Coordinates of C-alpha atoms in Angstrom, one line a residue:
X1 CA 125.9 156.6 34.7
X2 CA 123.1 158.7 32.9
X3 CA 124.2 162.0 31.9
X4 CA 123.7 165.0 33.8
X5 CA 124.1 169.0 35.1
X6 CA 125.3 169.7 37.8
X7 CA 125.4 173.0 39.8
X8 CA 125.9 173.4 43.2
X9 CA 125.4 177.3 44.5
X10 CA 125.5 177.0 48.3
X11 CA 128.6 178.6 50.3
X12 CA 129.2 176.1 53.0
X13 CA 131.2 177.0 56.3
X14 CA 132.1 174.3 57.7
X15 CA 134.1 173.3 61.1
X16 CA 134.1 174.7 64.9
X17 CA 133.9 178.5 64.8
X18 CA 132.7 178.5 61.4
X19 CA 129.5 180.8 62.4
X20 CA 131.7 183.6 63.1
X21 CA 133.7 183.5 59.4
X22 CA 130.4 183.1 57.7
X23 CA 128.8 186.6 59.4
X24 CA 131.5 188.1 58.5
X25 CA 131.9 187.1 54.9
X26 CA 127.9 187.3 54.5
X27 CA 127.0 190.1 56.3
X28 CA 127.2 193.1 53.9
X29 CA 124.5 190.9 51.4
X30 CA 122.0 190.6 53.9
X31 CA 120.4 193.8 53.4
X32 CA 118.7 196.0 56.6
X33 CA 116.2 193.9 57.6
X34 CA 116.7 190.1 58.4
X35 CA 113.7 187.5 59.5
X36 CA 115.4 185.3 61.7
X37 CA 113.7 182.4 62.4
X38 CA 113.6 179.2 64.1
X39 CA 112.0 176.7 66.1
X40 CA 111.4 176.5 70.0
X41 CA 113.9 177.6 72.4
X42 CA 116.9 175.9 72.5
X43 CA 118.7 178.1 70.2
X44 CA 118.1 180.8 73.3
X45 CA 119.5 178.0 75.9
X46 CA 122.1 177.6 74.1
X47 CA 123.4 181.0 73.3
X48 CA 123.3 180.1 69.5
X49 CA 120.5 183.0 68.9
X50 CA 122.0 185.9 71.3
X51 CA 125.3 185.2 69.4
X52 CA 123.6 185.5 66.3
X53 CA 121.4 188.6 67.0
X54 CA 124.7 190.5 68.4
X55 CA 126.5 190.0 65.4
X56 CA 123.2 191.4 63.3
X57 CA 122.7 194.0 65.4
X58 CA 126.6 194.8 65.4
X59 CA 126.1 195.1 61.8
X60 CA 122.8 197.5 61.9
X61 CA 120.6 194.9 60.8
X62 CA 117.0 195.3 62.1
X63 CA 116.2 191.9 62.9
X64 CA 112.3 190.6 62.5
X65 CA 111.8 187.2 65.0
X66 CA 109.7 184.6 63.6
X67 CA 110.0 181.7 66.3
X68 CA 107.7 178.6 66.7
X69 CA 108.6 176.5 63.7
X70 CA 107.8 172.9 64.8
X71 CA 109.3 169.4 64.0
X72 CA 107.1 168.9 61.0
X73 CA 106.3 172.4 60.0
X74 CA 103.1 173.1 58.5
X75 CA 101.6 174.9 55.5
X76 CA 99.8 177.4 57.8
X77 CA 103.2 178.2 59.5
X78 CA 104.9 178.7 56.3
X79 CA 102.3 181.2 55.3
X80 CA 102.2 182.8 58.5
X81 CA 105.8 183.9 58.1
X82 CA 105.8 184.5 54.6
X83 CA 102.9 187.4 55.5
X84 CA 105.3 188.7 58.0
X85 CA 108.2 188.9 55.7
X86 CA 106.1 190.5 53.2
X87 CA 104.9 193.2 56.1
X88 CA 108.2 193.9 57.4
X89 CA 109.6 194.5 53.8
X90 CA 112.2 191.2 55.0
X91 CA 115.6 191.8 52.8
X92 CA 116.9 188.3 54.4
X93 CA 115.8 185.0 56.1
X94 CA 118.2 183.5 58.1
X95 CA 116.9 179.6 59.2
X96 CA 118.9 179.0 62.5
X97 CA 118.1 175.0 63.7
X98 CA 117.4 171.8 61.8
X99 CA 115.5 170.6 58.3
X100 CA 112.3 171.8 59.5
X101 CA 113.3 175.6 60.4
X102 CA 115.1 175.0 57.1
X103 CA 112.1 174.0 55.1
X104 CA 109.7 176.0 56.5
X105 CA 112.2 179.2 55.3
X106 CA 112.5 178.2 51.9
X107 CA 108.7 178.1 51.5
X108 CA 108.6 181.6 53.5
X109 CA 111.2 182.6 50.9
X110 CA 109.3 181.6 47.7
X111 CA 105.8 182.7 48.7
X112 CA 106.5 186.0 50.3
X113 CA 107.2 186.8 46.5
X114 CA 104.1 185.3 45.0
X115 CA 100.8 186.8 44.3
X116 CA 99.6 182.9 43.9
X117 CA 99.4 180.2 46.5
X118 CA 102.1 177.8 46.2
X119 CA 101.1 174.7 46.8
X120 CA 98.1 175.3 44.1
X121 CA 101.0 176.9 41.7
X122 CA 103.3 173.6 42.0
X123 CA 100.8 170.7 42.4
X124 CA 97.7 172.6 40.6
X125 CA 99.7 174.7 37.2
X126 CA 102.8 172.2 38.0
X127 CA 104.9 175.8 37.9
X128 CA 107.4 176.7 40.4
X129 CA 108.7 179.5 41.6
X130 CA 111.5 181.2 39.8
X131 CA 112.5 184.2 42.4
X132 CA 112.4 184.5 46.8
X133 CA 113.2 186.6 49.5
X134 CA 117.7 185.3 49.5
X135 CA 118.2 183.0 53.1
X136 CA 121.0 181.6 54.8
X137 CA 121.0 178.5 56.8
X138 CA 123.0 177.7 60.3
X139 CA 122.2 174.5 60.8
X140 CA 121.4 173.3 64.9
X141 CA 120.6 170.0 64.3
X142 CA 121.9 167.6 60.9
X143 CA 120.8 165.0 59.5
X144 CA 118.1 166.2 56.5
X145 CA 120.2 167.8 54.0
X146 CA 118.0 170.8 54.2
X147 CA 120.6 173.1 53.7
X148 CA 121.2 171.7 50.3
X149 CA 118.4 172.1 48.3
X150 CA 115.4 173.9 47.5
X151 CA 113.4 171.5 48.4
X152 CA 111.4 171.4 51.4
X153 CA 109.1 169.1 53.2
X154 CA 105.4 170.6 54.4
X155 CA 103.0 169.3 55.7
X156 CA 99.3 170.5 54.6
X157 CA 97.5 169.8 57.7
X158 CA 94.2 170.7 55.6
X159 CA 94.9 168.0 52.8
X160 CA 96.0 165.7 55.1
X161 CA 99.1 165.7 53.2
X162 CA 103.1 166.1 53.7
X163 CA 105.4 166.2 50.6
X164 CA 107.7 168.3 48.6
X165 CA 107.6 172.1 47.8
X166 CA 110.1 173.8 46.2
X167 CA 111.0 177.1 47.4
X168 CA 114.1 179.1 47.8
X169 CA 117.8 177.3 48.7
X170 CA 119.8 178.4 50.9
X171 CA 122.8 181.2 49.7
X172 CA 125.3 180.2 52.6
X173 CA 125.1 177.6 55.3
X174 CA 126.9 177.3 58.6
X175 CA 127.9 173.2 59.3
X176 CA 129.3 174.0 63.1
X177 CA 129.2 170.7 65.0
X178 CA 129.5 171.8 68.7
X179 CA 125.9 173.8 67.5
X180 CA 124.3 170.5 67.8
X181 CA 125.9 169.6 71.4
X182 CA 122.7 170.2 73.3
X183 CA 120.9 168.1 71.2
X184 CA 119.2 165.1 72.9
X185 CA 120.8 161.8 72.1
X186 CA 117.7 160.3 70.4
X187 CA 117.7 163.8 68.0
X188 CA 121.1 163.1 67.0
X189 CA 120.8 159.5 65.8
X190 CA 117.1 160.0 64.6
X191 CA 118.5 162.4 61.7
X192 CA 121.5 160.6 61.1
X193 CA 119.7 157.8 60.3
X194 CA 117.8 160.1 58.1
X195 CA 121.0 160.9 56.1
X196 CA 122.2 157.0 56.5
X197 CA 118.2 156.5 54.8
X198 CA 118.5 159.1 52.3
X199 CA 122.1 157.1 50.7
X200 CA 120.2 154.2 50.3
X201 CA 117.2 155.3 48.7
X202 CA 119.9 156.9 46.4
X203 CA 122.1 153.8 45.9
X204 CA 119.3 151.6 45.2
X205 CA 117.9 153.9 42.2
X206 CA 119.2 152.8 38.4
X207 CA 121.5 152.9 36.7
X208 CA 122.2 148.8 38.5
X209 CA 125.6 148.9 37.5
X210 CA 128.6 149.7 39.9
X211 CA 129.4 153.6 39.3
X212 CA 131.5 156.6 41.1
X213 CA 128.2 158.0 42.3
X214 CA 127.4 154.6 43.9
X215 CA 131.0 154.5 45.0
X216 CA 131.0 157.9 46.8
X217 CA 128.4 156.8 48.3
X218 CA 129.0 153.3 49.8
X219 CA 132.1 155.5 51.5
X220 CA 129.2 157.8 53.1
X221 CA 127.1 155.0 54.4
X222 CA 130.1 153.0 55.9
X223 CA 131.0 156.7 57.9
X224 CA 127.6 157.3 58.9
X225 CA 127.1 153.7 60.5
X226 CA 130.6 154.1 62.0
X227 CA 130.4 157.3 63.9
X228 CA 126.8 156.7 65.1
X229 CA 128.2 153.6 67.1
X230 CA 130.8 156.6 67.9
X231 CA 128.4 159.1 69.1
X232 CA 126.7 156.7 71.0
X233 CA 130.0 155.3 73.1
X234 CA 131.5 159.5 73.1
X235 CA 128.5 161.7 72.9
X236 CA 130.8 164.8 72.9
X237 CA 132.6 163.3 70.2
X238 CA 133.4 166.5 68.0
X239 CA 134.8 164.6 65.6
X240 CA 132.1 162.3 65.4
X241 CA 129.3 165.1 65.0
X242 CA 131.5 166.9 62.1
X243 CA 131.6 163.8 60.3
X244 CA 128.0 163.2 60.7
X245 CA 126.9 166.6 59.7
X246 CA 129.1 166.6 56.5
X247 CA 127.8 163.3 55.5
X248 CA 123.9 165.0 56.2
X249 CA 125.2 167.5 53.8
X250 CA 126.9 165.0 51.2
X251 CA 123.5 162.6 50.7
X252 CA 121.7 166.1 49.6
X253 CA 124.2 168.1 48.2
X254 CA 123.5 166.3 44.8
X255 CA 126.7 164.5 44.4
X256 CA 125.7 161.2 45.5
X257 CA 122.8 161.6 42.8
X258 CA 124.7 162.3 40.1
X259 CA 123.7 160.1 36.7
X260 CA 121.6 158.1 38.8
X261 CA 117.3 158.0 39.1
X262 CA 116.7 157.7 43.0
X263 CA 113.8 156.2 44.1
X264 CA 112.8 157.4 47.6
X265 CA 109.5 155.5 47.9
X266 CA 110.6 154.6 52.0
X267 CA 110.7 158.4 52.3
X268 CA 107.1 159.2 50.4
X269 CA 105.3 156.6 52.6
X270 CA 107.1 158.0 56.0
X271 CA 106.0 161.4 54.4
X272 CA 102.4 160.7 54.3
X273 CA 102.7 158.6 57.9
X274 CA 103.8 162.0 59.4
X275 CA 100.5 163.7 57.9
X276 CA 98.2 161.2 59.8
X277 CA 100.5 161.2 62.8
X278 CA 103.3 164.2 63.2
X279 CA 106.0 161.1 63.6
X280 CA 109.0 161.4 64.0
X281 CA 110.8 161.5 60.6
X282 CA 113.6 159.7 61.4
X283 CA 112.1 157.0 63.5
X284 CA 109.7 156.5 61.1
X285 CA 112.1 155.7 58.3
X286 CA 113.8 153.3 60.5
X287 CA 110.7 151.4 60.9
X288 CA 109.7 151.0 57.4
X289 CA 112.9 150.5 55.5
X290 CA 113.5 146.7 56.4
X291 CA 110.2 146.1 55.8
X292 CA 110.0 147.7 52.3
X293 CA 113.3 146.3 51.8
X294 CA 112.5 142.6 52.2
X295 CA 109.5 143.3 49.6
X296 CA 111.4 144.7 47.0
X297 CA 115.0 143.3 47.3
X298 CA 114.2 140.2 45.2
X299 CA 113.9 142.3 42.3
X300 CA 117.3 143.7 42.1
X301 CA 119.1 141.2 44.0
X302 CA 122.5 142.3 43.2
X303 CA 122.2 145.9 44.0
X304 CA 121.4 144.8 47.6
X305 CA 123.7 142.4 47.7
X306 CA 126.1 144.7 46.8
X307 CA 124.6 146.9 49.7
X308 CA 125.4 144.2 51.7
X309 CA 128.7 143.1 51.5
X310 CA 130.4 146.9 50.6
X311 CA 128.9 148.6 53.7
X312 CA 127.1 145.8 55.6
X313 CA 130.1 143.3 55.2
X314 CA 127.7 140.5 55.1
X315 CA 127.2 137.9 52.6
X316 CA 125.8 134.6 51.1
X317 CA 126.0 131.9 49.1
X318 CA 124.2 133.4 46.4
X319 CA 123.1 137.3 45.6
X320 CA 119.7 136.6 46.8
X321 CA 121.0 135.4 50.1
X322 CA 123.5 138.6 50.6
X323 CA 120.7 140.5 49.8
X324 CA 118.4 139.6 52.2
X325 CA 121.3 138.6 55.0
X326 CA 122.2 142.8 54.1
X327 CA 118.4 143.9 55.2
X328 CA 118.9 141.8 58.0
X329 CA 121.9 143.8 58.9
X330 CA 120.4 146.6 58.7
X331 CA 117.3 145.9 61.2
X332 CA 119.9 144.7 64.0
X333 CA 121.4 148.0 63.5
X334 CA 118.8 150.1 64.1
X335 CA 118.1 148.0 67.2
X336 CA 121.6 148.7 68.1
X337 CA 121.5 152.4 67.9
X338 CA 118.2 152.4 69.9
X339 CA 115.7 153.8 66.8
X340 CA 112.1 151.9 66.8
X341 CA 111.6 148.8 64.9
X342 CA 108.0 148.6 65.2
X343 CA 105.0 151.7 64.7
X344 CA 103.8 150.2 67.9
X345 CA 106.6 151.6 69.7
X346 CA 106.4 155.1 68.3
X347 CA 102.2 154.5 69.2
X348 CA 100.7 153.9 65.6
X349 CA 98.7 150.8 65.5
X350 CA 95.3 152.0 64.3
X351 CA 94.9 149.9 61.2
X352 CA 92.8 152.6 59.6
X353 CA 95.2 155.2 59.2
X354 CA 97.8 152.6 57.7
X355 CA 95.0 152.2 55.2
X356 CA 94.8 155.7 54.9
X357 CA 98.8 156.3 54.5
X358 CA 98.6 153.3 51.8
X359 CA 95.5 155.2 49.6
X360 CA 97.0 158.3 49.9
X361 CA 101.0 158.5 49.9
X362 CA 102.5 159.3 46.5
X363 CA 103.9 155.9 44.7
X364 CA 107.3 156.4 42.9
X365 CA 108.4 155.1 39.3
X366 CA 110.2 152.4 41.4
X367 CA 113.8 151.7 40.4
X368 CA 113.1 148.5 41.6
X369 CA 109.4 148.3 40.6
X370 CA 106.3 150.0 41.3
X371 CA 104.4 149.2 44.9
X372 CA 100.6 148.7 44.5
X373 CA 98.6 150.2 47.3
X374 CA 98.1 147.1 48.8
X375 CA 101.3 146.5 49.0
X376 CA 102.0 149.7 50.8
X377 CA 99.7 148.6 53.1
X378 CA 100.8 145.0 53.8
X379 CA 104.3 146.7 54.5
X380 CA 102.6 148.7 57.2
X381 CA 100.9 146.1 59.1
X382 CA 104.1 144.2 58.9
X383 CA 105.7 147.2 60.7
X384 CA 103.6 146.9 63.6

């Protein structure tokens, strides 16, 4: 393993009926005035935001709405709240739903507290932002990490662009799995494919060698395959969902990345798919990843193979053959569990806009090597 720092400053309450222990721990650092914020309106159906509200109101909190934060929240969204925070003097953000209310908050956060815009500040002057408005998370729907991090993922409908910004992470989150119980079906295994996508774009950075990180992580994987087959036999499977949303947390708590160079390239290409289409994240990942998989798993044959036969339980005769026989396990099981296997499916076929996605989509270091363009864009038509 390479060496490393590591920090981790997020409170997490985790279990049924943890919502209730956090407020009251949390409370009394919130400040008077608290944005709360999240995304259409099943956090209303589902009581989740009256609960909420009570317990800030029951508290004197004067609470600032900032609704309408969509599945792939925008820059223009994110700036629109963070001119209301700054308006309504906003002590607190509280992000009630999934990564995208998540995101969209720790961009508020950061920017509320700029005089600078902060896209230009991080991709123009390559600074970041060293100070935000403090937020909390309660997390309605897993699967992202978002909760985790600083990071968020924007998309800059204006650039034609979705990526990272790094804003403000989270002081405290709330992991309470019977929050995510209205959920559609398709939601739930979407982002939990998500955090199954995020472990292997982690495993399959360097160092090559078998470590704890990689470990840790094969454990994660094998849980996250298992109670998705789980979730889709028991949907009210409580145990099921907790295990799911802790595993969301693990891929992006840091730990699983520890000493290791990651090398998300399936997630930077999905990324700049959303900006052309608003996809869904999660289907999207599913699509691409055996693709880019059978492109690049000739050059590190073991590591897949590895892949393969400690969370897959496949082999063959030879690394090479485990390898590939692994990404072959993978695409049955995202048939299995119902995700799309081709961009037809999820109604992206225009040949342009793959081109597009291909010249435009930022192109990691590659822990296993570095795509061309071209490349990119032979994975996509393959994908269709």
């Amino acid at each position: 393993m390479d060496s490393f720092v590591f920090s981790y400053p997020t409170r997490v309450y985790f279990g049924e009926g943890s919502a209730e222990k956090a407020f009251k721990a949390e409370l009394g650092q919130m400040g008077r005035k608290v944005m709360l914020a999240y995304g259409g309106g099943s956090v209303k159906r589902n009581g989740v935001y009256g609960q909420i509200k009570t317990w800030l109101s029951d508290a004197g909190k004067t609470v600032v709405d900032f609704p309408g934060i969509m599945p792939n929240p925008t820059y223009a969204k994110a700036q629109e709240g963070a001119r209301l925070a700054r308006a309504e003097h906003v002590d607190f953000i509280l992000a009630v739903g999934g990564g995208s209310v998540i995101d969209c908050c720790k961009v508020i956060s950061a920017q509320a507290m700029l005089d600078e815009d902060i896209y230009e500040m991080e991709y123009g002057a390559r600074r970041f932002p060293a100070q935000g408005i403090p937020m909390g998370a309660v997390v309605t729907a897993s699967g992202t990490g978002a909760e985790m991090n600083a990071g968020a993922v924007i998309t800059h409908e204006e650039k034609r662009w979705k990526g990272a910004i790094f804003g403000t992470a989270a002081s405290f989150a709330v992991l309470d799995p019977s929050y995510t119980l209205s959920l559609p079906m398709k939601q739930v295994i979407s982002g939990a494919f998500d955090t199954l996508s995020h472990c292997m774009e982690t495993y399959l950075g360097t160092p090559r060698e078998p470590n704890l990180s990689d470990e840790m992580n094969e454990a994660v994987m094998r849980s996250v395959i298992a109670h998705i087959r789980t979730l889709l036999r028991d949907p009210q499977n409580l145990e099921a969902r907790s295990e799911l949303m802790w595993a969301s947390a693990m891929a992006e708590n840091g730990l699983l990345k520890l000493g290791k160079t990651t090398d998300f390239q399936a997630h930077q290409i999905e990324h700049q798919l959303g900006a052309y289409t608003d996809c869904n994240h999660g289907q999207g990942l599913a699509v691409i990843h055996p693709a880019l998989y059978r492109h690049i798993c000739p050059d590190a044959p073991k590591q897949f193979a590895r892949l393969a036969r400690e969370v897959w339980h496949v082999d063959g005769e030879t690394d090479e053959a485990a390898a590939l026989a692994g990404v072959d396990a993978l695409a049955r099981f995202i048939r299995e569990i119902g995700l799309p296997t081709t961009l037809g499916e999820m109604g992206i076929t225009d040949e342009r806009t793959l081109r597009a996605v291909a010249d435009t989509c930022n192109l990691t270091a590659g822990c296993c090597r570095q795509l061309t363009r071209d490349e990119v864009f032979e994975i996509l038509k393959e994908c269709r």
